[in-house]
XYZ file of C-alpha atoms in Angstrom:
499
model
C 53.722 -25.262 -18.378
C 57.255 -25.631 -18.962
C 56.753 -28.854 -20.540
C 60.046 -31.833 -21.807
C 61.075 -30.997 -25.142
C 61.572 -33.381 -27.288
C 65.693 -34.517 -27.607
C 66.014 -33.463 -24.086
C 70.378 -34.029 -24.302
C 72.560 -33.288 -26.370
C 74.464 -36.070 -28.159
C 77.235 -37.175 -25.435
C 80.947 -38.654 -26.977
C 80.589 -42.194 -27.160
C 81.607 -44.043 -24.690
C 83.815 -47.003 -24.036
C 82.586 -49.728 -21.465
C 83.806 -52.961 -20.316
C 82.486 -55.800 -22.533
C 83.352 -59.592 -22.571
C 81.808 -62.236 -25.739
C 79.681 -60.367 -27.657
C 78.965 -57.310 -27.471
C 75.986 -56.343 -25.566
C 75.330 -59.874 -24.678
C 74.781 -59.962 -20.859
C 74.455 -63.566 -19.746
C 76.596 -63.859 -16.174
C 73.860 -63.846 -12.744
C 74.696 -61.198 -10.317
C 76.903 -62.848 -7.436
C 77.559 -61.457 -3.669
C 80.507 -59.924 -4.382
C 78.601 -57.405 -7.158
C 75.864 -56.914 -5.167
C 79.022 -55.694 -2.036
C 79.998 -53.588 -4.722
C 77.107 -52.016 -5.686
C 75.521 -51.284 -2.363
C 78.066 -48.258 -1.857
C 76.384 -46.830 -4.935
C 72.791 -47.269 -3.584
C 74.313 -45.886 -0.056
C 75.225 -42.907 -1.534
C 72.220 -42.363 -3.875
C 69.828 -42.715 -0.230
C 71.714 -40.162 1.453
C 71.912 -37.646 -1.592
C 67.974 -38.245 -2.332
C 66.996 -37.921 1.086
C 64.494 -35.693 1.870
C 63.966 -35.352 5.559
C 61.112 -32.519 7.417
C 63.887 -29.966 7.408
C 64.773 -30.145 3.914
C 61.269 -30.028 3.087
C 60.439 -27.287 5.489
C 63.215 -25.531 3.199
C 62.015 -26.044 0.439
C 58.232 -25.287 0.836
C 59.729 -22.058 2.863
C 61.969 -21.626 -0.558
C 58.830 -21.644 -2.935
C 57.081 -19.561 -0.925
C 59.399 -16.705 -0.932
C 60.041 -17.496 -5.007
C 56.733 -16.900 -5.425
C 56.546 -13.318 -3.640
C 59.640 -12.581 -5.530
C 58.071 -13.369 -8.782
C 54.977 -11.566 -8.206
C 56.919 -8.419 -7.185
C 58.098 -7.907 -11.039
C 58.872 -9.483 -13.674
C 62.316 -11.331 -14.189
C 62.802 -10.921 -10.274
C 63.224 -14.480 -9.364
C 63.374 -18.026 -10.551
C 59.633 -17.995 -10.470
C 58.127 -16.030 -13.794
C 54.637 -16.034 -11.692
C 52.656 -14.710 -14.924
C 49.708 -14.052 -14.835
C 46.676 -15.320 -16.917
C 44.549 -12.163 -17.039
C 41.995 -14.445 -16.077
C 39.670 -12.275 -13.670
C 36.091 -14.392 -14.647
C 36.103 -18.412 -13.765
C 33.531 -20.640 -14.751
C 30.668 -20.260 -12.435
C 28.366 -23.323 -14.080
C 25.680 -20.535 -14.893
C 27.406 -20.538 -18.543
C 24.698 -21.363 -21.476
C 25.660 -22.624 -24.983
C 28.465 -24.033 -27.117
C 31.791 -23.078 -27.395
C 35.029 -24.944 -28.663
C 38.992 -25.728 -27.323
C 41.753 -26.016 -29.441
C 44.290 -27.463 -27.375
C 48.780 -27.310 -29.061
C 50.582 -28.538 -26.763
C 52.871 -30.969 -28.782
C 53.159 -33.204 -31.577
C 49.331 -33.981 -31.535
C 46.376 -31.251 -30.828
C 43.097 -31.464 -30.412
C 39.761 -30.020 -31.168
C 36.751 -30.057 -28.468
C 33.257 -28.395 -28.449
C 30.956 -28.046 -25.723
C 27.386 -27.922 -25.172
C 26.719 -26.102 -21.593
C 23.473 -26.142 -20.457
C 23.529 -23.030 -17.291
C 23.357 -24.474 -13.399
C 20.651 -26.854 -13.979
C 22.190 -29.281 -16.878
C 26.032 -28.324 -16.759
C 28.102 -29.858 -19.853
C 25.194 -30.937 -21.812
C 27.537 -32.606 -24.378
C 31.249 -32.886 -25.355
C 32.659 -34.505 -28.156
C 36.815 -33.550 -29.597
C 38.888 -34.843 -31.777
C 42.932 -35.471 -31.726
C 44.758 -34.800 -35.130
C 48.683 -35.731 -35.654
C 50.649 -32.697 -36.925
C 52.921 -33.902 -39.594
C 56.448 -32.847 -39.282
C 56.762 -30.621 -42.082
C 54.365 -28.401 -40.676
C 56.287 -28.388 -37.223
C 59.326 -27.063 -39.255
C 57.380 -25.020 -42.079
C 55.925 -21.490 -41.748
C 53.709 -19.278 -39.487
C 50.928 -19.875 -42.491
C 51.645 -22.752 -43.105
C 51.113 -24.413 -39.406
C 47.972 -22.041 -38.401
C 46.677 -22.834 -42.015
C 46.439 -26.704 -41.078
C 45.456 -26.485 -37.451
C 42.140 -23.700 -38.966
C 41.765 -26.470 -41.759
C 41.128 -29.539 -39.376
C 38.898 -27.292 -37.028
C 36.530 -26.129 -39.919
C 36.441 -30.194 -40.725
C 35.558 -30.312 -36.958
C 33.201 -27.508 -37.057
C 31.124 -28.855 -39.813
C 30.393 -32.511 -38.374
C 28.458 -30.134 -35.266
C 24.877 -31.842 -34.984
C 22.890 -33.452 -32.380
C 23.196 -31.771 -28.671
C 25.645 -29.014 -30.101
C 23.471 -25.726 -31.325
C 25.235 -22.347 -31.993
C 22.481 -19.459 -30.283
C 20.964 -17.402 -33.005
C 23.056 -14.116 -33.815
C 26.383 -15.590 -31.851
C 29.591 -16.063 -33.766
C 31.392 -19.392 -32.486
C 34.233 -18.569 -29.291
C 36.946 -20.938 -28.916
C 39.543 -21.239 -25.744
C 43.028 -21.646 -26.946
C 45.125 -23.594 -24.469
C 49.068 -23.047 -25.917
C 51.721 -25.171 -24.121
C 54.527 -23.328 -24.883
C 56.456 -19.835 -23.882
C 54.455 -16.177 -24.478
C 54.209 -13.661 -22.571
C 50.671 -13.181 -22.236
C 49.072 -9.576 -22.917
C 45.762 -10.088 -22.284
C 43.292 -12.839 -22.030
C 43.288 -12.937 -25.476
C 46.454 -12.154 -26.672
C 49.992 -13.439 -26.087
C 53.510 -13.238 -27.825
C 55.500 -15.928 -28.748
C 58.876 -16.270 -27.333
C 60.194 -19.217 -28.655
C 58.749 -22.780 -30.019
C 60.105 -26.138 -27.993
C 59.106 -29.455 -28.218
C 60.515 -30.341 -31.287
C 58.836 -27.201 -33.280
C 60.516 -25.154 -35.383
C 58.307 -23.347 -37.311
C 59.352 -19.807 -38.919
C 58.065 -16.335 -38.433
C 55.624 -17.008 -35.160
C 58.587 -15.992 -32.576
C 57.314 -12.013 -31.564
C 53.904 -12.328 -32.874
C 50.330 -12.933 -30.907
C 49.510 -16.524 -31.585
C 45.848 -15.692 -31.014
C 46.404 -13.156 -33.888
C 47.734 -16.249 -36.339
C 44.908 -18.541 -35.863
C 41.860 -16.130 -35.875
C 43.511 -14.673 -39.358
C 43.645 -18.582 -40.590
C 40.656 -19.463 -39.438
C 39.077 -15.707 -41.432
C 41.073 -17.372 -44.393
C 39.462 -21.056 -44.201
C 36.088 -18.797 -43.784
C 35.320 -19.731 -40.510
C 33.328 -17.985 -38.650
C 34.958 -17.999 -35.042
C 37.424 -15.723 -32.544
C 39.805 -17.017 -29.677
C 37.958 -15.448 -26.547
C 40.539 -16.833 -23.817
C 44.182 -18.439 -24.276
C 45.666 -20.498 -21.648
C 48.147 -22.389 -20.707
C 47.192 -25.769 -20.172
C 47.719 -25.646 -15.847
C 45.361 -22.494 -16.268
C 42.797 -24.874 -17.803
C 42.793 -27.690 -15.888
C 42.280 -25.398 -12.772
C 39.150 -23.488 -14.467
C 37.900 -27.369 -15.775
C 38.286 -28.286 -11.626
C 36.713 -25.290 -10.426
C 33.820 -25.769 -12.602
C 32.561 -28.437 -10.741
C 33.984 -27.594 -7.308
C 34.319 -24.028 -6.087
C 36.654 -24.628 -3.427
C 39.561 -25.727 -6.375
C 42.437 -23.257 -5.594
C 45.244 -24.771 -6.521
C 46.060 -26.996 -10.040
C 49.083 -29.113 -10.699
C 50.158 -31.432 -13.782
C 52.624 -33.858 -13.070
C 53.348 -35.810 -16.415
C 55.637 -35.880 -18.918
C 56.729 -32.152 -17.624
C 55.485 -30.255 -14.963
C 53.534 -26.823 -13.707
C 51.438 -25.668 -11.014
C 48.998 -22.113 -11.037
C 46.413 -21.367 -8.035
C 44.324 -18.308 -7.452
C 45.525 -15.203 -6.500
C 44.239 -12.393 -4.949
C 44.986 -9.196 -7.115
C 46.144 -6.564 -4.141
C 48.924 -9.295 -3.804
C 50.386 -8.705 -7.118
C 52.834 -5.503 -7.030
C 53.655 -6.174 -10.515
C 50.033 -5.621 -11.677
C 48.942 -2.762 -9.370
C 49.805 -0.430 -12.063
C 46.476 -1.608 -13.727
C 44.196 -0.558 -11.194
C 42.389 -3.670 -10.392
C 41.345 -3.134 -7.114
C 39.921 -6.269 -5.183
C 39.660 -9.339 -7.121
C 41.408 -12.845 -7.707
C 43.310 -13.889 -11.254
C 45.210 -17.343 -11.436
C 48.747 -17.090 -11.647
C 50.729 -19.543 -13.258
C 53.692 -20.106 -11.257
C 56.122 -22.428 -13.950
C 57.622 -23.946 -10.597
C 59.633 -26.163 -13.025
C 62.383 -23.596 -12.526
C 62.749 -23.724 -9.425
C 65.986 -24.737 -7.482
C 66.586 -23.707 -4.271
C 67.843 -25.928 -1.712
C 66.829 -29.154 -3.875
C 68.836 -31.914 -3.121
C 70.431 -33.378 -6.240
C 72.810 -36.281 -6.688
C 75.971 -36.431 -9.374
C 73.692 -38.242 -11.893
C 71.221 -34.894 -11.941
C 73.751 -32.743 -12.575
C 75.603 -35.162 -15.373
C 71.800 -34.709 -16.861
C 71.873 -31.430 -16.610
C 75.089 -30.884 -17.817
C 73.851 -32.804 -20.886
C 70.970 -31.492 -21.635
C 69.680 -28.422 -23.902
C 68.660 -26.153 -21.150
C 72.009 -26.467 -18.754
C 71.358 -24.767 -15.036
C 67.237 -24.508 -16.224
C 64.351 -26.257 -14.863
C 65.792 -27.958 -12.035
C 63.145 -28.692 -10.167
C 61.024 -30.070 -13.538
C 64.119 -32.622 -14.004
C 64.137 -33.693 -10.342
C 60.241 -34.574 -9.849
C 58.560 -34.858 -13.688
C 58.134 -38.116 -15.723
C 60.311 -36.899 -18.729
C 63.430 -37.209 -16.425
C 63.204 -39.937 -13.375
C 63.509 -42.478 -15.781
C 67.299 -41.264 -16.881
C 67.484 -40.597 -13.724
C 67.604 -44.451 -12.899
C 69.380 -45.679 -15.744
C 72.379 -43.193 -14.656
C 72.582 -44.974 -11.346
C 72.286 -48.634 -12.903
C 75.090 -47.660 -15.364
C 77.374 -46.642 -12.841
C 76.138 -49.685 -10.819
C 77.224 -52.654 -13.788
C 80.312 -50.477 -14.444
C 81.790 -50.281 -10.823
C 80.228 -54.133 -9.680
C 79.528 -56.575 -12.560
C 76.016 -56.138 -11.311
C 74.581 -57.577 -14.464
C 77.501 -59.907 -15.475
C 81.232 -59.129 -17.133
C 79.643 -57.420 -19.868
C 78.295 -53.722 -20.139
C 74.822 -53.887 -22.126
C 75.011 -51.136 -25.178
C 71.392 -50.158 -24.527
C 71.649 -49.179 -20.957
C 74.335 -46.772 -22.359
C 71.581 -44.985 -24.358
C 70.595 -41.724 -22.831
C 66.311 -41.917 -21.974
C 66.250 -45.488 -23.340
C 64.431 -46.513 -19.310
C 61.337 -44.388 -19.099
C 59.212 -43.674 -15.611
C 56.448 -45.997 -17.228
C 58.969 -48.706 -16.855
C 60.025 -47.931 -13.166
C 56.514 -48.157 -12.426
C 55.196 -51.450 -13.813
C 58.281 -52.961 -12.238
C 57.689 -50.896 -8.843
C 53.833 -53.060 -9.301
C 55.548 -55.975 -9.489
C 54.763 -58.002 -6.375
C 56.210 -61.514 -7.667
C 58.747 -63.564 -5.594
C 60.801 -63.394 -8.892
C 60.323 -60.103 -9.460
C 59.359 -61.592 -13.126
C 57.979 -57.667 -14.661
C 61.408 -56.333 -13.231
C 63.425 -58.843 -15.381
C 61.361 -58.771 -18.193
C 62.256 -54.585 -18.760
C 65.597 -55.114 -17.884
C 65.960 -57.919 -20.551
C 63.640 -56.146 -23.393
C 64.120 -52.069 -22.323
C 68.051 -51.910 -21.380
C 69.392 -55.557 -22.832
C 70.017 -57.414 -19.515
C 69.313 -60.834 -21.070
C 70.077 -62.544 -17.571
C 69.900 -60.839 -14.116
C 69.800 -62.343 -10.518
C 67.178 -61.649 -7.737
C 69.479 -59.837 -5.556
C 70.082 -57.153 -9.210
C 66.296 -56.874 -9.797
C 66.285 -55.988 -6.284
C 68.813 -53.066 -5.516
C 66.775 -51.920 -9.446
C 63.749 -51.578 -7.411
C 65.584 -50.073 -4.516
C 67.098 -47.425 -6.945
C 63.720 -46.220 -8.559
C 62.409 -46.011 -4.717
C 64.722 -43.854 -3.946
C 64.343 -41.596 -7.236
C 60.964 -41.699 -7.197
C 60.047 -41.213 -2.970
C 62.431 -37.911 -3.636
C 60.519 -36.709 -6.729
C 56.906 -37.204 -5.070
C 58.168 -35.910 -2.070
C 59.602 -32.467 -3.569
C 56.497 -32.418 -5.231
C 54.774 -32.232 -2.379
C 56.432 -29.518 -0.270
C 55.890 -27.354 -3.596
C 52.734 -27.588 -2.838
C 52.453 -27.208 0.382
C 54.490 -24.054 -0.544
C 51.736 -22.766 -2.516
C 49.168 -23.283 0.187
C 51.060 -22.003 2.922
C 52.295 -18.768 1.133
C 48.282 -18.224 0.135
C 47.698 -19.018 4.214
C 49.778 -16.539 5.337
C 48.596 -14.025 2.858
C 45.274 -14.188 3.677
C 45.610 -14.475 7.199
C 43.892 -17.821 7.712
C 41.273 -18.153 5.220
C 42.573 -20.770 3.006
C 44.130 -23.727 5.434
C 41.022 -23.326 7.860
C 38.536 -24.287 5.447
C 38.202 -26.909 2.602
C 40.119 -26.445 -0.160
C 41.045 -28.513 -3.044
C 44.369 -29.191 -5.343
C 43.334 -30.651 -8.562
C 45.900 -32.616 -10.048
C 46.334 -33.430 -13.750
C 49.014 -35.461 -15.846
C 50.093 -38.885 -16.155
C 52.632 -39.505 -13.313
C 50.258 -38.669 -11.110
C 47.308 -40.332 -12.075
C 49.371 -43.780 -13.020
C 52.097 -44.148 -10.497
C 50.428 -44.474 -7.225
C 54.314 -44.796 -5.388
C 54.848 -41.507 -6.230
C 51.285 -39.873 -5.349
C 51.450 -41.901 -1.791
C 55.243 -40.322 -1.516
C 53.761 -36.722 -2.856
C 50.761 -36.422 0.024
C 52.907 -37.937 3.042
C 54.671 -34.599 2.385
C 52.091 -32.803 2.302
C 50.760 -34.073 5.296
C 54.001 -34.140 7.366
C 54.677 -30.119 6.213
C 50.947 -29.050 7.201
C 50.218 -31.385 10.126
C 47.351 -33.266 10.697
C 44.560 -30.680 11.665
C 45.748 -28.315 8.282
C 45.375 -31.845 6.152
C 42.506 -32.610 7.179
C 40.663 -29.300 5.437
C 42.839 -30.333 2.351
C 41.415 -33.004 -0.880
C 44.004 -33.778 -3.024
C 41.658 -34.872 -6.501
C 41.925 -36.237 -9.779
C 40.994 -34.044 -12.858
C 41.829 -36.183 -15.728
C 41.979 -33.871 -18.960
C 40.565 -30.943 -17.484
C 42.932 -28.579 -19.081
C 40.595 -29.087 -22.470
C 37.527 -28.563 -21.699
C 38.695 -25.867 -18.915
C 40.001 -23.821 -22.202
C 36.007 -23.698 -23.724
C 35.014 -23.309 -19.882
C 36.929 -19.811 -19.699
C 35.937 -18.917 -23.600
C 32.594 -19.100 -22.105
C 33.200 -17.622 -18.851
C 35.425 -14.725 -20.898
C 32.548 -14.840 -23.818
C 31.681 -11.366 -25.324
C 28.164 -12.875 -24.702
C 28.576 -13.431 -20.688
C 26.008 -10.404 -19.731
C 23.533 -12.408 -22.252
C 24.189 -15.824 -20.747
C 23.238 -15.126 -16.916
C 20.237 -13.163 -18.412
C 19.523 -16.363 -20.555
């Protein structure tokens, strides 16, 4: 997943804004007259963020074709469509314990798992989350792997109760690594370059399953990396664990990604390896994509702004990281042009991701006459110490309009997916049940933007094609889908389904 790095702009020239008393004191109501002379503002934002059938019909079309691009070879298109050289999924007939190690960010965590074949399932899970002190995000190769094969060994030796290692096995872990490799195999993959606020030396080129088995060899522990993921990957094997007709996984959170299962004959880049008839998940990194997206002036001032200019459009349009800014861009230009929130210009709105999508949706739950939640974050997020009804009104309208584009987009990408793997199969997929598990924060906690992401859905397929499609829920499946395909990848698999 092409997740939000951390300082997503770059620091912009100070600016100079209007300001009256002192300075960020806001303390004048909103009259008619700002509220005339903001509406042009929230005219223009509508029409720019409007996503009507067409538009989405392009842009589901748009990801479709992407995606065959991307497949063809590598570095065709917008769409890296890498593969995961996963060729086994979990099948629930999987017998004993394995671990996850999930890096992703800041924080990773440990898991183990006690699976118990068809019968009893997950017989047992139990993880841990450790903080990775910053030091060791900008030390060395040794000295990062050396702390991450240090807290698993702690992890390793508090096993007890439901969690037995088979006689003669040597512990397999699934690695699930959130940031950019190119994969080799299903257990290998090369670093390209660390994001998210990591800078650590020496790991850029090298196989990062290669780093942590040698430090966890030097902390003595006896365990190998059987499968390494990314974390959309996971979350689609932890779905189709416990539902078989899963083909399709998307995380909509702080940044965004979406994989689904493939069919190998419809990979030209792959063909060279002679794998005949199968399926593999492919890991799409959609967050690049841009085609026909319909972007207003204060997405491209982001953009222009931000570390990764002209790159991952269509992540900055629909994820959590950006709608946020996305609002505070508007509302700035709003109290600059109209007095919207008094004579004066408050200093915080002028910081760049101080209004967060959290924010826009406890005040898009706010149901109050007053609109009481609304005022509150204006007054303690962006320093709007006094604001009338008719401002915390055209705020709401704003983050409607931000967030009903986002969801929507979101939803003709998927409805790209599904109707590329429609046509490809000639029928088989939209005919039949078949399940999108969705993972990630924005989706699970902002139900605006799920309600806005599945009316797409619905109005791109139609009603008979919806009707064979579930749209579920699989909160944190990406961890224990990493010790899922450790087990279903296990140099032990022929023993398990004779166990």
């Amino acid at each position: 997943m092409s997740a939000a790095v951390g300082s997503p702009l770059r620091p912009a020239p100070a600016a100079h804004h209007r300001r009256t008393g002192r300075a960020g004191a806001v303390t004048l109501r909103c009259s008619k007259v700002a509220a005339a002379l903001a509406a042009p503002v929230l005219d223009d934002l509508r029409l720019q963020c409007a996503t009507p059938l067409p538009l989405l019909r392009h842009v589901a079309a748009a990801m479709a074709a992407g995606m065959r691009v991307g497949l063809a070879a590598d570095g065709a298109g917008e769409l890296k469509m890498i593969p995961s050289y996963v060729y086994s999924l979990p099948t629930g007939s999987e017998t004993g314990l394995f671990y996850a190690l999930d890096l992703g960010g800041t924080n990773f965590r440990v898991l183990r798992v006690q699976l118990g074949g068809k019968d009893r399932r997950v017989v047992d899970t139990e993880s841990e989350q450790v903080s990775i002190p910053k030091e060791i995000m900008h030390g060395t190769t040794e000295e990062l792997f050396d702390f991450i094969a240090a807290r698993l060994s702690n992890f390793v030796a508090k096993e007890g109760g439901n969690f037995h290692l088979q006689e003669g096995r040597k512990r397999e872990i699934g690695f699930t690594f959130s940031f950019p490799v190119k994969q080799t195999s299903i257990d290998s993959g090369i670093l390209i370059k660390w994001t998210k606020g990591f800078s650590v030396s020496g790991t850029a080129g090298k196989d990062v399953v290669a780093c942590l088995n040698a430090a966890m060899e030097r902390q003595g522990l006896d365990m190998s990396v059987s499968a390494l993921v990314n974390d959309t990957v996971g979350a689609l094997a932890g779905a189709h664990y416990w539902d078989e007709d899963v083909m399709v996984a998307v995380i909509l959170g702080t940044g965004t990604n979406a994989c689904y299962i493939e069919r190998t004959e419809s990979i030209p880049k792959l063909q060279h390896l002679g794998l005949g008839t199968g399926n593999t998940i492919i890991n799409t990194e959609w967050g690049a994509f841009s085609d026909g997206l319909p972007l207003t002036e204060f997405d491209r001032d982001m953009d222009a702004e931000s570390i990764n200019p002209g790159e991952q459009i269509f992540e900055k349009t629909i994820s959590g990281m950006y709608l946020g800014e996305i609002v505070r861009r508007v509302l700035a230009k709003m109290a600059q042009e109209s007095d919207l929130f008094g004579h004066s210009f408050s200093d915080k709105l002028a910081e760049p991701f101080v209004l967060r999508t959290p924010h826009l949706c406890a005040m898009q739950q706010d149901n109050s006459d007053h609109l009481g939640e609304v005022e509150s974050i204006l007054r303690d997020i962006i320093g709007v110490n006094q604001s009338s009804l008719a401002a915390r009104r055209f705020i709401l309208e704003v983050s409607d309009c931000v967030i009903k584009r986002g969801g929507r987009l979101a939803g003709a990408g998927i409805a790209g997916i599904l109707q590329k793997m429609e046509n490809d199969s000639k029928g088989l997929i939209l005919g039949r049940r078949t399940v999108v598990a969705m993972d990630g924060g924005l989706y699970e906690n902002y139900p605006q933007y799920r309600s806005y992401m599945v009316e797409a859905m619905a109005e791109l397929l139609g009603p008979r094609d919806m009707e064979h499609i579930v749209v579920e829920h699989t909160k944190d499946g990406s961890g224990i889908g990493a010790a899922l395909l450790a087990a279903a990848n296990s140099k032990y698999a022929g023993a398990q389904l004779s166990a």
